[in-house]
mmCIF file of C-alpha atoms in Angstrom:
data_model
loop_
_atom_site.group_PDB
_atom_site.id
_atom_site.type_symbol
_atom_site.label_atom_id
_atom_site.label_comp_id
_atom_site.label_asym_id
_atom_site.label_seq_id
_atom_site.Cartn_x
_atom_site.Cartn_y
_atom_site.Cartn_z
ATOM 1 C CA UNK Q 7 -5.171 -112.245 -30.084
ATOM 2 C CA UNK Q 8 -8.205 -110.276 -29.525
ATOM 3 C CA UNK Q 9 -10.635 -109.444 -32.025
ATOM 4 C CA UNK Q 10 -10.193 -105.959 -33.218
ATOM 5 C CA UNK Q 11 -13.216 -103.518 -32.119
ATOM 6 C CA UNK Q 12 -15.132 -101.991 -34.508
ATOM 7 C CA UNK Q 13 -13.931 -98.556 -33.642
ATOM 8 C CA UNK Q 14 -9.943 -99.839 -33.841
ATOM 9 C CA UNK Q 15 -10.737 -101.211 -37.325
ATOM 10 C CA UNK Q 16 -12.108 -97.689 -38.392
ATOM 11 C CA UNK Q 17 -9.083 -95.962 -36.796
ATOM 12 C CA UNK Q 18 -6.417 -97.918 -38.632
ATOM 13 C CA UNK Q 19 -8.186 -97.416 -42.262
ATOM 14 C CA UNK Q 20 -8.009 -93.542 -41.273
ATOM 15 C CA UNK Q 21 -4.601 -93.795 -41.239
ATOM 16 C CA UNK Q 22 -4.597 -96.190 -44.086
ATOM 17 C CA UNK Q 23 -6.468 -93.653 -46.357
ATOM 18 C CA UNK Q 24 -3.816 -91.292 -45.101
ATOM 19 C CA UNK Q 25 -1.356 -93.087 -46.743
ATOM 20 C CA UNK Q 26 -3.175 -93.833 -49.741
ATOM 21 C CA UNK Q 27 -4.085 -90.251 -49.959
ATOM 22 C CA UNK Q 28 -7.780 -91.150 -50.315
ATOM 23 C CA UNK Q 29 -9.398 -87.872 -49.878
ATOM 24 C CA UNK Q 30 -12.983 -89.102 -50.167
ATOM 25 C CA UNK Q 31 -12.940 -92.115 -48.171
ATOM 26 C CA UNK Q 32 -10.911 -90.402 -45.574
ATOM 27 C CA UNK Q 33 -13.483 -87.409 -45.179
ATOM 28 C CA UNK Q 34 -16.404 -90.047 -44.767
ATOM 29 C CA UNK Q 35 -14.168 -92.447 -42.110
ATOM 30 C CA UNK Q 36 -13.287 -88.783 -39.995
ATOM 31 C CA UNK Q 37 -16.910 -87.580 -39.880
ATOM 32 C CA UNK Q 38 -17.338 -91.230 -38.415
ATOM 33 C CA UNK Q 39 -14.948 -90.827 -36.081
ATOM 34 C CA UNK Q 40 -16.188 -87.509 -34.952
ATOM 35 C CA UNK Q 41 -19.902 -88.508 -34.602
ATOM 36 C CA UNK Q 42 -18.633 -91.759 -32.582
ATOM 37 C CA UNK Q 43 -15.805 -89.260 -30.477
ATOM 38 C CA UNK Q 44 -19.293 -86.855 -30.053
ATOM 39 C CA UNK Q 45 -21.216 -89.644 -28.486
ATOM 40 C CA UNK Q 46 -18.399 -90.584 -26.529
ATOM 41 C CA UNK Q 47 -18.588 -87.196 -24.846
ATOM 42 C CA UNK Q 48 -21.886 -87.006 -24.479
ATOM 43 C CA UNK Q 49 -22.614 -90.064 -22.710
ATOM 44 C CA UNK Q 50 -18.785 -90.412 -20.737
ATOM 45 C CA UNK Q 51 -18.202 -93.696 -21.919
ATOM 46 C CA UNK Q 52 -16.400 -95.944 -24.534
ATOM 47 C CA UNK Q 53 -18.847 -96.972 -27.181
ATOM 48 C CA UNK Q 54 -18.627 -100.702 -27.901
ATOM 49 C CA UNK Q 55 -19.707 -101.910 -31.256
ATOM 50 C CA UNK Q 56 -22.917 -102.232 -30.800
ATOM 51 C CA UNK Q 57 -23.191 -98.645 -30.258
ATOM 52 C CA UNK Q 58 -20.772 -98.065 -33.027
ATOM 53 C CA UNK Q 59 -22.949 -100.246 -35.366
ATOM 54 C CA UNK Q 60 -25.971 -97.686 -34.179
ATOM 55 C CA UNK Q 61 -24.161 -94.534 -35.517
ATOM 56 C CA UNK Q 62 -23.019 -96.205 -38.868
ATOM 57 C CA UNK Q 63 -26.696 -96.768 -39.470
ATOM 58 C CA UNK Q 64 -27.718 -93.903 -38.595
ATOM 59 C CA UNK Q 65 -25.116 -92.632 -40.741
ATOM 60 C CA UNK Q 66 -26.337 -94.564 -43.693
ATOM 61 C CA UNK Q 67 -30.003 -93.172 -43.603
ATOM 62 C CA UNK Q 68 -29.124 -89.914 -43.277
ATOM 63 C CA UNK Q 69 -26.998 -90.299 -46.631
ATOM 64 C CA UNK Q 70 -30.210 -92.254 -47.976
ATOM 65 C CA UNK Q 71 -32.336 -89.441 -47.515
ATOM 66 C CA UNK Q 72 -29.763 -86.939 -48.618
ATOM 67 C CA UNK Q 73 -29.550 -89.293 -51.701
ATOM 68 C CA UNK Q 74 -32.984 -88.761 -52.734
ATOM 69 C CA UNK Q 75 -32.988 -85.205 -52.083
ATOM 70 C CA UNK Q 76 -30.376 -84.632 -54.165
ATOM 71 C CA UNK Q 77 -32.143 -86.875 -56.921
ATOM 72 C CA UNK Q 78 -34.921 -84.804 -56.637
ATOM 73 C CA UNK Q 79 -33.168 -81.522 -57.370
ATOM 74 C CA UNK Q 80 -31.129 -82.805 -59.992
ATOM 75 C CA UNK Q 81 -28.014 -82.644 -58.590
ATOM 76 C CA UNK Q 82 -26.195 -86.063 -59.251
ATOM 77 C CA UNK Q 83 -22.799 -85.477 -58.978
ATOM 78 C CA UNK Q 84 -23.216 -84.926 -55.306
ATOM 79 C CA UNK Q 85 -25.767 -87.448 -54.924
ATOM 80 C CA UNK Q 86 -23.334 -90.149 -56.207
ATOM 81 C CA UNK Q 87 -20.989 -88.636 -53.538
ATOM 82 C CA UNK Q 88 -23.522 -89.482 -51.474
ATOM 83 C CA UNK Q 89 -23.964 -93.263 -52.661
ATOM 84 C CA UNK Q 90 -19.974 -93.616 -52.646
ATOM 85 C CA UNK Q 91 -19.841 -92.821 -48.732
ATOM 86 C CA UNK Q 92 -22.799 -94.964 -48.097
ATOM 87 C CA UNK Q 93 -20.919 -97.497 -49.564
ATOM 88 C CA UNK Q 94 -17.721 -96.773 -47.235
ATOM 89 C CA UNK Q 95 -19.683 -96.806 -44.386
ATOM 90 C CA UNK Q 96 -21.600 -100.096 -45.150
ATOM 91 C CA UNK Q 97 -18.361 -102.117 -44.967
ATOM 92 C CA UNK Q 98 -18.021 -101.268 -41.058
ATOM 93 C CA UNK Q 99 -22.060 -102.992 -40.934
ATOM 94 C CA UNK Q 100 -22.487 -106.715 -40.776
ATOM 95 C CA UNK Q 101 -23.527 -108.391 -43.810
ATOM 96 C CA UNK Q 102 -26.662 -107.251 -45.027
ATOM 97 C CA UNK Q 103 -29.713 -110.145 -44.352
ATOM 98 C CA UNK Q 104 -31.247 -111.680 -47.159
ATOM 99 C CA UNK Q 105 -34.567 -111.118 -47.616
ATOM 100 C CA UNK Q 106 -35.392 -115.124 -46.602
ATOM 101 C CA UNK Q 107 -33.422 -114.195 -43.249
ATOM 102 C CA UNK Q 108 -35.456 -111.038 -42.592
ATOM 103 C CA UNK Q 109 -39.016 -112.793 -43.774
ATOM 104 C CA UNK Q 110 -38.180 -115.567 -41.165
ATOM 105 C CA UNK Q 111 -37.615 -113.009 -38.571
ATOM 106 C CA UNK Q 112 -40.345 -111.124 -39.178
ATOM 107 C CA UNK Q 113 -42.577 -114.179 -39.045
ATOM 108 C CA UNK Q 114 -40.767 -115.116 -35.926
ATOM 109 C CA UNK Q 115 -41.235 -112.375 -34.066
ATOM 110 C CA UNK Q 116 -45.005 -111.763 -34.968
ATOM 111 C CA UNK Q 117 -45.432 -115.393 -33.894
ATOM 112 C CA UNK Q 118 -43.829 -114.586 -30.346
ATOM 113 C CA UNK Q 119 -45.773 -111.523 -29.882
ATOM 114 C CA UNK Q 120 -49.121 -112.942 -30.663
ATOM 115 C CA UNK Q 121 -48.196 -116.151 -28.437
ATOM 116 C CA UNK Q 122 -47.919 -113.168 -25.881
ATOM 117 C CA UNK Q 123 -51.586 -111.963 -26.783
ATOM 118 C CA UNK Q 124 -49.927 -108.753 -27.564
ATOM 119 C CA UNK Q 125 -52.446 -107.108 -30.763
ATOM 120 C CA UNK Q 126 -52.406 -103.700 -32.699
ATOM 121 C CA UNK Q 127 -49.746 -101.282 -32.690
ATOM 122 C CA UNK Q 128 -48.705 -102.709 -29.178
ATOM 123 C CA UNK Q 129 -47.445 -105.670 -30.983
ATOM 124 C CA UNK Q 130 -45.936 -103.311 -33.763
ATOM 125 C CA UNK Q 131 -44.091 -102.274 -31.138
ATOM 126 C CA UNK Q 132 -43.018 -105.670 -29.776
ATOM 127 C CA UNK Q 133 -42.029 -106.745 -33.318
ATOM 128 C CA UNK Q 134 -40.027 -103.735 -33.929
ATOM 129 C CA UNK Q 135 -37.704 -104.268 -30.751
ATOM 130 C CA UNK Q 136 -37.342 -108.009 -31.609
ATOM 131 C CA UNK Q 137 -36.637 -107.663 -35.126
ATOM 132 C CA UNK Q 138 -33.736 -104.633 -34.105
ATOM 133 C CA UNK Q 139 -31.769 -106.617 -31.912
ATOM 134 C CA UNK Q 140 -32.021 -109.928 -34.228
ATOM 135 C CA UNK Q 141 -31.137 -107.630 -37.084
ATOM 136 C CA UNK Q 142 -29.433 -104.553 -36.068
ATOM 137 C CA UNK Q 143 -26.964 -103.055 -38.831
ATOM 138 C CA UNK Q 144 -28.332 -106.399 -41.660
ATOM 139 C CA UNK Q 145 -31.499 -104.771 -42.641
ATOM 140 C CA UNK Q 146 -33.035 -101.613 -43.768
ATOM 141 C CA UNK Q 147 -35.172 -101.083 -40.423
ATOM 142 C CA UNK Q 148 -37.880 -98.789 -42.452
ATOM 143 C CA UNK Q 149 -38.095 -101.745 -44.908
ATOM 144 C CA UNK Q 150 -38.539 -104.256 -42.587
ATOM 145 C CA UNK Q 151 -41.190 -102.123 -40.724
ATOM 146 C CA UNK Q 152 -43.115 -101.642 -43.775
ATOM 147 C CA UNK Q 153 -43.442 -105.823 -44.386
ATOM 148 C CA UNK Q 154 -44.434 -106.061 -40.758
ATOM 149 C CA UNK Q 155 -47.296 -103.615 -41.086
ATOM 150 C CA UNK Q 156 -48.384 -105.678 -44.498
ATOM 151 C CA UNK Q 157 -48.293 -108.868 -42.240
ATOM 152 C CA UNK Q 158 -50.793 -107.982 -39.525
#
């Protein structure tokens, strides 16, 4: 038996959180769907999981920022709203990298870029790419970007 995509998995806990009358985890998994249905339309093609991985993050740091916004003004009852649909979304990403995993890619990739000759924010730029595909959906990308700047 196949796999199931990303996408299928999402569309049978809908319906699952139908069932269960989960009002909260079903409003997060349909604004999912819609922004991965949106896509879909925009660029007339079936998103594989990859792409699907791509919105989730995105997803996630938008409810980040909206996190600490909400912090900010006080207003903590939707801000743990917030946190709960982060935490809805998450379980769609791979596992999260542990910090050993993402220092050894970072180091990795700063290693192949300056075997390259590659130097200032041109190799920023080479890191960054590496460092998304190797850990695309494991890692806070922002993070990650931060601990490459400290390293050069």
């Amino acid at each position: 038996m196949m796999s199931q995509t990303l996408k299928d998995r999402i569309s049978d806990d809908v319906k699952s959180a139908m069932r269960a009358r989960d009002t909260a985890r079903l409003g997060t998994l349909r604004l999912l769907q819609a922004a991965i249905k949106q896509k879909e339309v925009d660029e007339r093609k079936d998103l594989g999981d990859a792409d699907v991985t791509a919105i989730i993050e995105k997803q996630v740091k938008q409810r980040r920022e909206s996190v600490a916004a909400y912090e900010q003004a006080g207003r903590t009852e939707t801000a743990e709203q917030e946190k709960a649909e982060i935490q809805v979304l998450q379980e769609y990403l791979p596992k999260a990298a542990d910090p050993a995993e993402v220092e050894a890619a970072i180091d990795a990739a700063i290693a192949s870029v300056q075997e390259q000759g590659a130097t200032g924010p041109a190799a920023m730029g080479k890191i960054m790419a590496i460092l998304k595909s190797s850990l695309a959906g494991r890692a806070d990308m922002s993070a990650v970007s931060a601990q490459v700047k400290a390293k050069l």
